[in-house]
Amino acid sequence: WRKSSGLFPYPLVLRKQQTNNQISKMASTVAATCGVATGAGTKVDVTLKLAQLQNLCKRDPGGYREDYDAQVRRLESECGILKLSPQNPSPRLVELIQFAAAVSSSSYKGEESDRIANLLIDLLVGGYDPSSTSTTANNIHMTMPTMAQQLNREVRKACVSALILMRNKGVIPPLRLLELFFRVMAVVSDKALRELLYKHMVNDIRNINKKGKRDDTVNRSIQSYLHRVVSTHGQSEASNGGGDEEETATEIAAKRATDMVCELYRRQVWTDPRTIAILASAVTSKNTTVMARAT
């Protein structure tokens, strides 16, 4: 020991040992965070944070596919539990939804991104059947299971945001998402969510019609769907002998469809005869609100 001058109040050997211990602790922390092998050759079983894993999947999709699949299995499990109790989601469900949508649409496009889209759509509307929003005797049906209507508000918003992200990255066709969002907008009473859906649909159609990117085939399919929404609302209820809840849903959809076509016409996005035909159907509607919005 050096007792003179008081510079070293304890042995140099002890100080060296403490420094080595601190370095060892720091190395263990890094190893645990990154999930790498320790000196003993055993892998630390610590799950990466989702934000870190998302970044790693982007850099090396093949190397981290197993870690991604593990998180997706966890998401599927959480979704199955949520269906039994729609108002009590897991605290990390929203984060898992955002992670799966972002990673699948950027690093695993194709079958995997389609699988995630179907999973989120199933969670959002309780089982997505395209025939439920397609023409049946030229009528449009806007229905959702009770479970989907009771879905937790934050989870529903997370599903919508994730699907919008996937649409912006080009992994979901525009008409499929438009039909789905009209169905949600017509049934769910959340005004903030309705505005989010409406703004996305308008912006999406505007992007489809940008100079040099205009897709007339997609435009025709969207216009055909909106025309059916506007011109056939209420007919299914009359043929079925009533149904106030569904009538309200179809009329909400008709009103929003009319608003959308009017805005796109005003912005000079749609000015063709098909657009005029939609507005003509709205003007002759038996619903005075739909008629007033078209004039």
Short mmCIF file of C-alpha atoms in Angstrom, two decimals:
data_model
loop_
_atom_site.label_atom_id
_atom_site.label_comp_id
_atom_site.label_asym_id
_atom_site.label_seq_id
_atom_site.Cartn_x
_atom_site.Cartn_y
_atom_site.Cartn_z
CA TRP A 1 0.00 0.00 0.00
CA ARG A 2 1.12 3.54 -0.60
CA LYS A 3 0.44 5.43 2.57
CA SER A 4 2.41 8.55 1.70
CA SER A 5 0.81 11.65 0.12
CA GLY A 6 -2.65 10.12 0.45
CA LEU A 7 -3.06 9.76 -3.35
CA PHE A 8 -4.08 6.12 -3.15
CA PRO A 9 -6.34 5.48 -0.15
CA TYR A 10 -6.61 1.81 -1.09
CA PRO A 11 -4.35 -0.68 -2.87
CA LEU A 12 -3.56 -0.36 -6.58
CA VAL A 13 -4.50 -3.98 -7.04
CA LEU A 14 -7.93 -3.35 -5.57
CA ARG A 15 -8.48 -0.32 -7.79
CA LYS A 16 -7.50 -2.37 -10.85
CA GLN A 17 -9.87 -5.15 -9.86
CA GLN A 18 -12.79 -2.72 -9.47
CA THR A 19 -12.06 -1.22 -12.89
CA ASN A 20 -12.05 -4.69 -14.46
CA ASN A 21 -15.36 -5.46 -12.75
CA GLN A 22 -16.92 -2.30 -14.17
CA ILE A 23 -15.72 -3.19 -17.66
CA SER A 24 -17.17 -6.69 -17.29
CA LYS A 25 -20.54 -5.28 -16.21
CA MET A 26 -20.61 -2.92 -19.18
CA ALA A 27 -19.78 -5.78 -21.56
CA SER A 28 -22.55 -7.91 -20.05
CA THR A 29 -25.04 -5.06 -20.46
CA VAL A 30 -24.13 -4.62 -24.13
CA ALA A 31 -24.33 -8.37 -24.70
CA ALA A 32 -27.74 -8.53 -23.05
CA THR A 33 -29.06 -5.58 -25.05
CA CYS A 34 -27.83 -6.93 -28.39
CA GLY A 35 -28.58 -10.56 -27.62
CA VAL A 36 -25.07 -11.73 -28.55
CA ALA A 37 -23.08 -14.61 -27.13
CA THR A 38 -21.19 -14.17 -23.89
CA GLY A 39 -17.66 -15.39 -23.20
CA ALA A 40 -19.01 -18.71 -21.92
CA GLY A 41 -20.62 -19.33 -25.33
CA THR A 42 -24.24 -19.12 -24.12
CA LYS A 43 -26.67 -16.77 -25.83
CA VAL A 44 -28.42 -14.28 -23.59
CA ASP A 45 -32.17 -14.75 -23.95
CA VAL A 46 -33.21 -11.11 -24.05
CA THR A 47 -35.71 -9.83 -26.64
CA LEU A 48 -34.64 -6.82 -28.65
CA LYS A 49 -36.73 -3.71 -28.41
CA LEU A 50 -39.13 -3.47 -31.34
CA ALA A 51 -37.62 -0.22 -32.59
CA GLN A 52 -34.16 -1.82 -32.61
CA LEU A 53 -35.46 -4.96 -34.29
CA GLN A 54 -37.24 -2.90 -36.94
CA ASN A 55 -33.99 -1.18 -37.82
CA LEU A 56 -32.09 -4.48 -37.90
CA CYS A 57 -34.72 -6.11 -40.15
CA LYS A 58 -34.35 -3.20 -42.53
CA ARG A 59 -30.56 -3.69 -42.68
CA ASP A 60 -30.55 -7.48 -42.79
CA PRO A 61 -34.02 -8.96 -43.56
CA GLY A 62 -32.79 -12.54 -43.85
CA GLY A 63 -30.66 -12.49 -40.73
CA TYR A 64 -33.46 -11.29 -38.46
CA ARG A 65 -36.41 -13.09 -40.03
CA GLU A 66 -36.73 -15.49 -37.08
CA ASP A 67 -36.89 -12.59 -34.62
CA TYR A 68 -39.51 -10.90 -36.77
CA ASP A 69 -41.58 -14.09 -37.03
CA ALA A 70 -41.49 -14.46 -33.24
CA GLN A 71 -42.99 -10.98 -32.82
CA VAL A 72 -45.66 -11.70 -35.44
CA ARG A 73 -46.64 -14.90 -33.61
CA ARG A 74 -46.94 -12.81 -30.47
CA LEU A 75 -49.15 -10.35 -32.36
CA GLU A 76 -51.39 -13.16 -33.61
CA SER A 77 -51.71 -14.49 -30.07
CA GLU A 78 -52.61 -11.04 -28.72
CA CYS A 79 -55.22 -10.58 -31.47
CA GLY A 80 -56.80 -13.92 -30.61
CA ILE A 81 -57.04 -12.94 -26.94
CA LEU A 82 -58.43 -9.51 -27.85
CA LYS A 83 -61.31 -11.08 -29.78
CA LEU A 84 -62.48 -12.61 -26.51
CA SER A 85 -62.26 -9.25 -24.72
CA PRO A 86 -62.28 -6.35 -27.26
CA GLN A 87 -62.06 -3.62 -24.61
CA ASN A 88 -59.03 -5.00 -22.75
CA PRO A 89 -56.01 -5.04 -25.09
CA SER A 90 -52.47 -5.90 -24.10
CA PRO A 91 -50.36 -2.83 -23.25
CA ARG A 92 -47.94 -3.65 -26.12
CA LEU A 93 -50.52 -4.56 -28.78
CA VAL A 94 -50.45 -1.14 -30.46
CA GLU A 95 -46.65 -1.26 -30.65
CA LEU A 96 -46.76 -4.76 -32.15
CA ILE A 97 -49.28 -3.63 -34.78
CA GLN A 98 -47.12 -0.70 -35.80
CA PHE A 99 -44.00 -2.90 -35.89
CA ALA A 100 -45.56 -5.64 -38.04
CA ALA A 101 -47.02 -3.16 -40.54
CA ALA A 102 -43.80 -1.16 -40.90
CA VAL A 103 -41.44 -4.14 -41.22
CA SER A 104 -43.61 -6.32 -43.47
CA SER A 105 -44.28 -3.47 -45.90
CA SER A 106 -40.61 -2.53 -46.20
CA SER A 107 -38.51 -5.65 -45.62
CA TYR A 108 -40.88 -8.55 -46.43
CA LYS A 109 -43.16 -7.35 -49.23
CA GLY A 110 -45.32 -9.95 -50.92
CA GLU A 111 -46.93 -12.87 -49.13
CA GLU A 112 -45.83 -11.66 -45.69
CA SER A 113 -47.15 -8.11 -46.13
CA ASP A 114 -50.44 -9.56 -47.44
CA ARG A 115 -50.67 -11.80 -44.37
CA ILE A 116 -50.17 -8.87 -42.02
CA ALA A 117 -52.72 -6.76 -43.93
CA ASN A 118 -55.29 -9.57 -43.65
CA LEU A 119 -54.55 -9.94 -39.94
CA LEU A 120 -55.10 -6.23 -39.28
CA ILE A 121 -58.23 -6.11 -41.42
CA ASP A 122 -59.64 -9.13 -39.59
CA LEU A 123 -58.94 -7.39 -36.27
CA LEU A 124 -60.47 -4.11 -37.46
CA VAL A 125 -63.73 -5.41 -38.89
CA GLY A 126 -64.01 -8.86 -37.34
CA GLY A 127 -63.38 -10.86 -40.51
CA TYR A 128 -63.14 -9.18 -43.86
CA ASP A 129 -65.32 -10.65 -46.60
CA PRO A 130 -65.02 -8.63 -49.83
CA SER A 131 -68.41 -9.91 -50.98
CA SER A 132 -70.06 -8.07 -48.05
CA THR A 133 -69.24 -4.73 -49.68
CA SER A 134 -69.59 -5.80 -53.28
CA THR A 135 -72.74 -5.63 -55.37
CA THR A 136 -75.57 -7.91 -54.43
CA ALA A 137 -78.41 -6.97 -56.74
CA ASN A 138 -76.52 -3.66 -57.12
CA ASN A 139 -76.80 -2.94 -53.39
CA ILE A 140 -74.04 -2.01 -50.97
CA HIS A 141 -74.10 -3.54 -47.49
CA MET A 142 -72.33 -1.80 -44.60
CA THR A 143 -72.19 -4.19 -41.66
CA MET A 144 -69.66 -5.15 -38.97
CA PRO A 145 -69.78 -7.81 -36.22
CA THR A 146 -70.50 -6.64 -32.69
CA MET A 147 -66.98 -7.57 -31.62
CA ALA A 148 -65.49 -5.20 -34.20
CA GLN A 149 -67.80 -2.38 -33.11
CA GLN A 150 -66.70 -2.88 -29.48
CA LEU A 151 -62.99 -2.86 -30.35
CA ASN A 152 -60.80 -0.69 -28.13
CA ARG A 153 -60.51 2.82 -29.59
CA GLU A 154 -56.70 2.99 -29.52
CA VAL A 155 -56.34 -0.43 -31.11
CA ARG A 156 -58.77 0.53 -33.87
CA LYS A 157 -56.85 3.72 -34.56
CA ALA A 158 -53.57 1.78 -34.60
CA CYS A 159 -55.00 -0.68 -37.16
CA VAL A 160 -56.18 2.17 -39.38
CA SER A 161 -52.84 3.99 -39.16
CA ALA A 162 -50.95 0.77 -39.92
CA LEU A 163 -53.12 0.02 -42.96
CA ILE A 164 -52.64 3.59 -44.23
CA LEU A 165 -48.87 3.12 -43.86
CA MET A 166 -49.03 -0.12 -45.83
CA ARG A 167 -51.15 1.52 -48.51
CA ASN A 168 -48.67 4.40 -48.81
CA LYS A 169 -45.91 1.84 -49.37
CA GLY A 170 -47.94 0.22 -52.14
CA VAL A 171 -48.64 -3.17 -50.57
CA ILE A 172 -52.47 -2.78 -50.41
CA PRO A 173 -54.59 -2.00 -53.51
CA PRO A 174 -56.44 1.35 -53.26
CA LEU A 175 -59.95 -0.01 -53.89
CA ARG A 176 -59.64 -2.70 -51.23
CA LEU A 177 -58.74 -0.16 -48.57
CA LEU A 178 -61.37 2.31 -49.78
CA GLU A 179 -64.14 -0.27 -49.42
CA LEU A 180 -62.87 -1.25 -45.99
CA PHE A 181 -62.63 2.34 -44.76
CA PHE A 182 -66.11 3.19 -46.00
CA ARG A 183 -67.39 0.22 -44.06
CA VAL A 184 -65.64 1.42 -40.88
CA MET A 185 -66.65 5.05 -41.43
CA ALA A 186 -70.30 4.10 -41.88
CA VAL A 187 -70.56 1.99 -38.70
CA VAL A 188 -68.09 3.39 -36.15
CA SER A 189 -69.27 6.58 -34.41
CA ASP A 190 -65.77 7.94 -33.66
CA LYS A 191 -65.77 11.36 -35.40
CA ALA A 192 -62.01 11.81 -35.23
CA LEU A 193 -61.49 8.41 -36.84
CA ARG A 194 -64.03 9.22 -39.56
CA GLU A 195 -62.15 12.39 -40.43
CA LEU A 196 -58.86 10.48 -40.55
CA LEU A 197 -60.38 7.92 -42.93
CA TYR A 198 -61.97 10.59 -45.12
CA LYS A 199 -58.77 12.64 -45.43
CA HIS A 200 -56.72 9.59 -46.32
CA MET A 201 -59.16 8.49 -49.05
CA VAL A 202 -59.23 11.96 -50.64
CA ASN A 203 -55.43 12.27 -50.52
CA ASP A 204 -54.98 8.76 -51.88
CA ILE A 205 -57.18 9.49 -54.90
CA ARG A 206 -55.34 12.77 -55.46
CA ASN A 207 -52.02 10.91 -55.42
CA ILE A 208 -53.35 8.36 -57.91
CA ASN A 209 -54.16 11.25 -60.26
CA LYS A 210 -50.90 13.16 -60.04
CA LYS A 211 -49.33 14.23 -63.33
CA GLY A 212 -47.59 11.30 -64.94
CA LYS A 213 -49.09 8.80 -62.45
CA ARG A 214 -52.78 8.86 -63.39
CA ASP A 215 -54.31 5.37 -63.43
CA ASP A 216 -57.63 5.39 -65.28
CA THR A 217 -58.34 1.74 -64.48
CA VAL A 218 -58.13 2.39 -60.73
CA ASN A 219 -60.17 5.58 -61.15
CA ARG A 220 -62.97 3.74 -62.92
CA SER A 221 -63.14 1.03 -60.25
CA ILE A 222 -63.25 3.62 -57.43
CA GLN A 223 -65.85 5.75 -59.24
CA SER A 224 -67.98 2.67 -59.89
CA TYR A 225 -67.93 1.78 -56.19
CA LEU A 226 -68.77 5.35 -55.08
CA HIS A 227 -71.60 5.49 -57.62
CA ARG A 228 -73.13 2.35 -56.13
CA VAL A 229 -72.78 3.76 -52.60
CA VAL A 230 -74.57 6.98 -53.57
CA SER A 231 -77.27 5.53 -55.82
CA THR A 232 -78.30 2.42 -53.88
CA HIS A 233 -78.26 3.53 -50.21
CA GLY A 234 -81.34 2.38 -48.34
CA GLN A 235 -82.44 -0.12 -51.00
CA SER A 236 -81.16 -3.17 -49.14
CA GLU A 237 -83.11 -2.12 -46.05
CA ALA A 238 -86.30 -1.69 -48.05
CA SER A 239 -85.92 -5.13 -49.64
CA ASN A 240 -85.22 -6.70 -46.24
CA GLY A 241 -88.16 -5.04 -44.57
CA GLY A 242 -86.33 -2.44 -42.52
CA GLY A 243 -83.22 -2.22 -40.37
CA ASP A 244 -82.62 1.24 -38.94
CA GLU A 245 -79.04 0.54 -37.89
CA GLU A 246 -77.97 -0.59 -41.35
CA GLU A 247 -79.96 2.22 -43.01
CA THR A 248 -78.09 4.75 -40.92
CA ALA A 249 -74.80 3.18 -41.96
CA THR A 250 -75.58 3.21 -45.67
CA GLU A 251 -76.80 6.79 -45.53
CA ILE A 252 -73.66 7.91 -43.71
CA ALA A 253 -71.63 6.20 -46.44
CA ALA A 254 -73.68 7.93 -49.16
CA LYS A 255 -73.18 11.34 -47.55
CA ARG A 256 -69.43 10.89 -47.23
CA ALA A 257 -69.17 9.53 -50.77
CA THR A 258 -71.00 12.62 -52.05
CA ASP A 259 -68.71 14.90 -50.05
CA MET A 260 -65.68 13.12 -51.48
CA VAL A 261 -66.78 13.35 -55.11
CA CYS A 262 -67.71 17.03 -54.67
CA GLU A 263 -64.29 17.82 -53.18
CA LEU A 264 -62.43 15.95 -55.91
CA TYR A 265 -64.49 17.76 -58.57
CA ARG A 266 -63.80 21.11 -56.92
CA ARG A 267 -60.07 20.36 -56.86
CA GLN A 268 -60.21 19.42 -60.57
CA VAL A 269 -59.04 15.88 -59.80
CA TRP A 270 -62.15 14.25 -61.27
CA THR A 271 -64.02 16.15 -63.98
CA ASP A 272 -65.04 13.35 -66.34
CA PRO A 273 -68.60 12.17 -67.20
CA ARG A 274 -68.47 9.40 -64.58
CA THR A 275 -68.01 12.02 -61.87
CA ILE A 276 -70.98 14.00 -63.20
CA ALA A 277 -73.08 10.81 -63.16
CA ILE A 278 -72.29 10.26 -59.46
CA LEU A 279 -73.30 13.82 -58.59
CA ALA A 280 -76.49 13.45 -60.68
CA SER A 281 -77.43 10.37 -58.66
CA ALA A 282 -76.82 12.32 -55.45
CA VAL A 283 -79.00 15.23 -56.63
CA THR A 284 -81.91 12.85 -57.30
CA SER A 285 -81.49 11.03 -53.98
CA LYS A 286 -84.52 10.62 -51.73
CA ASN A 287 -82.30 11.57 -48.80
CA THR A 288 -82.46 15.33 -48.54
CA THR A 289 -79.04 15.58 -46.88
CA VAL A 290 -77.35 13.68 -49.69
CA MET A 291 -79.20 15.78 -52.23
CA ALA A 292 -78.23 19.05 -50.52
CA ARG A 293 -74.55 18.11 -50.38
CA ALA A 294 -74.45 17.59 -54.14
CA THR A 295 -75.94 20.98 -55.01
#
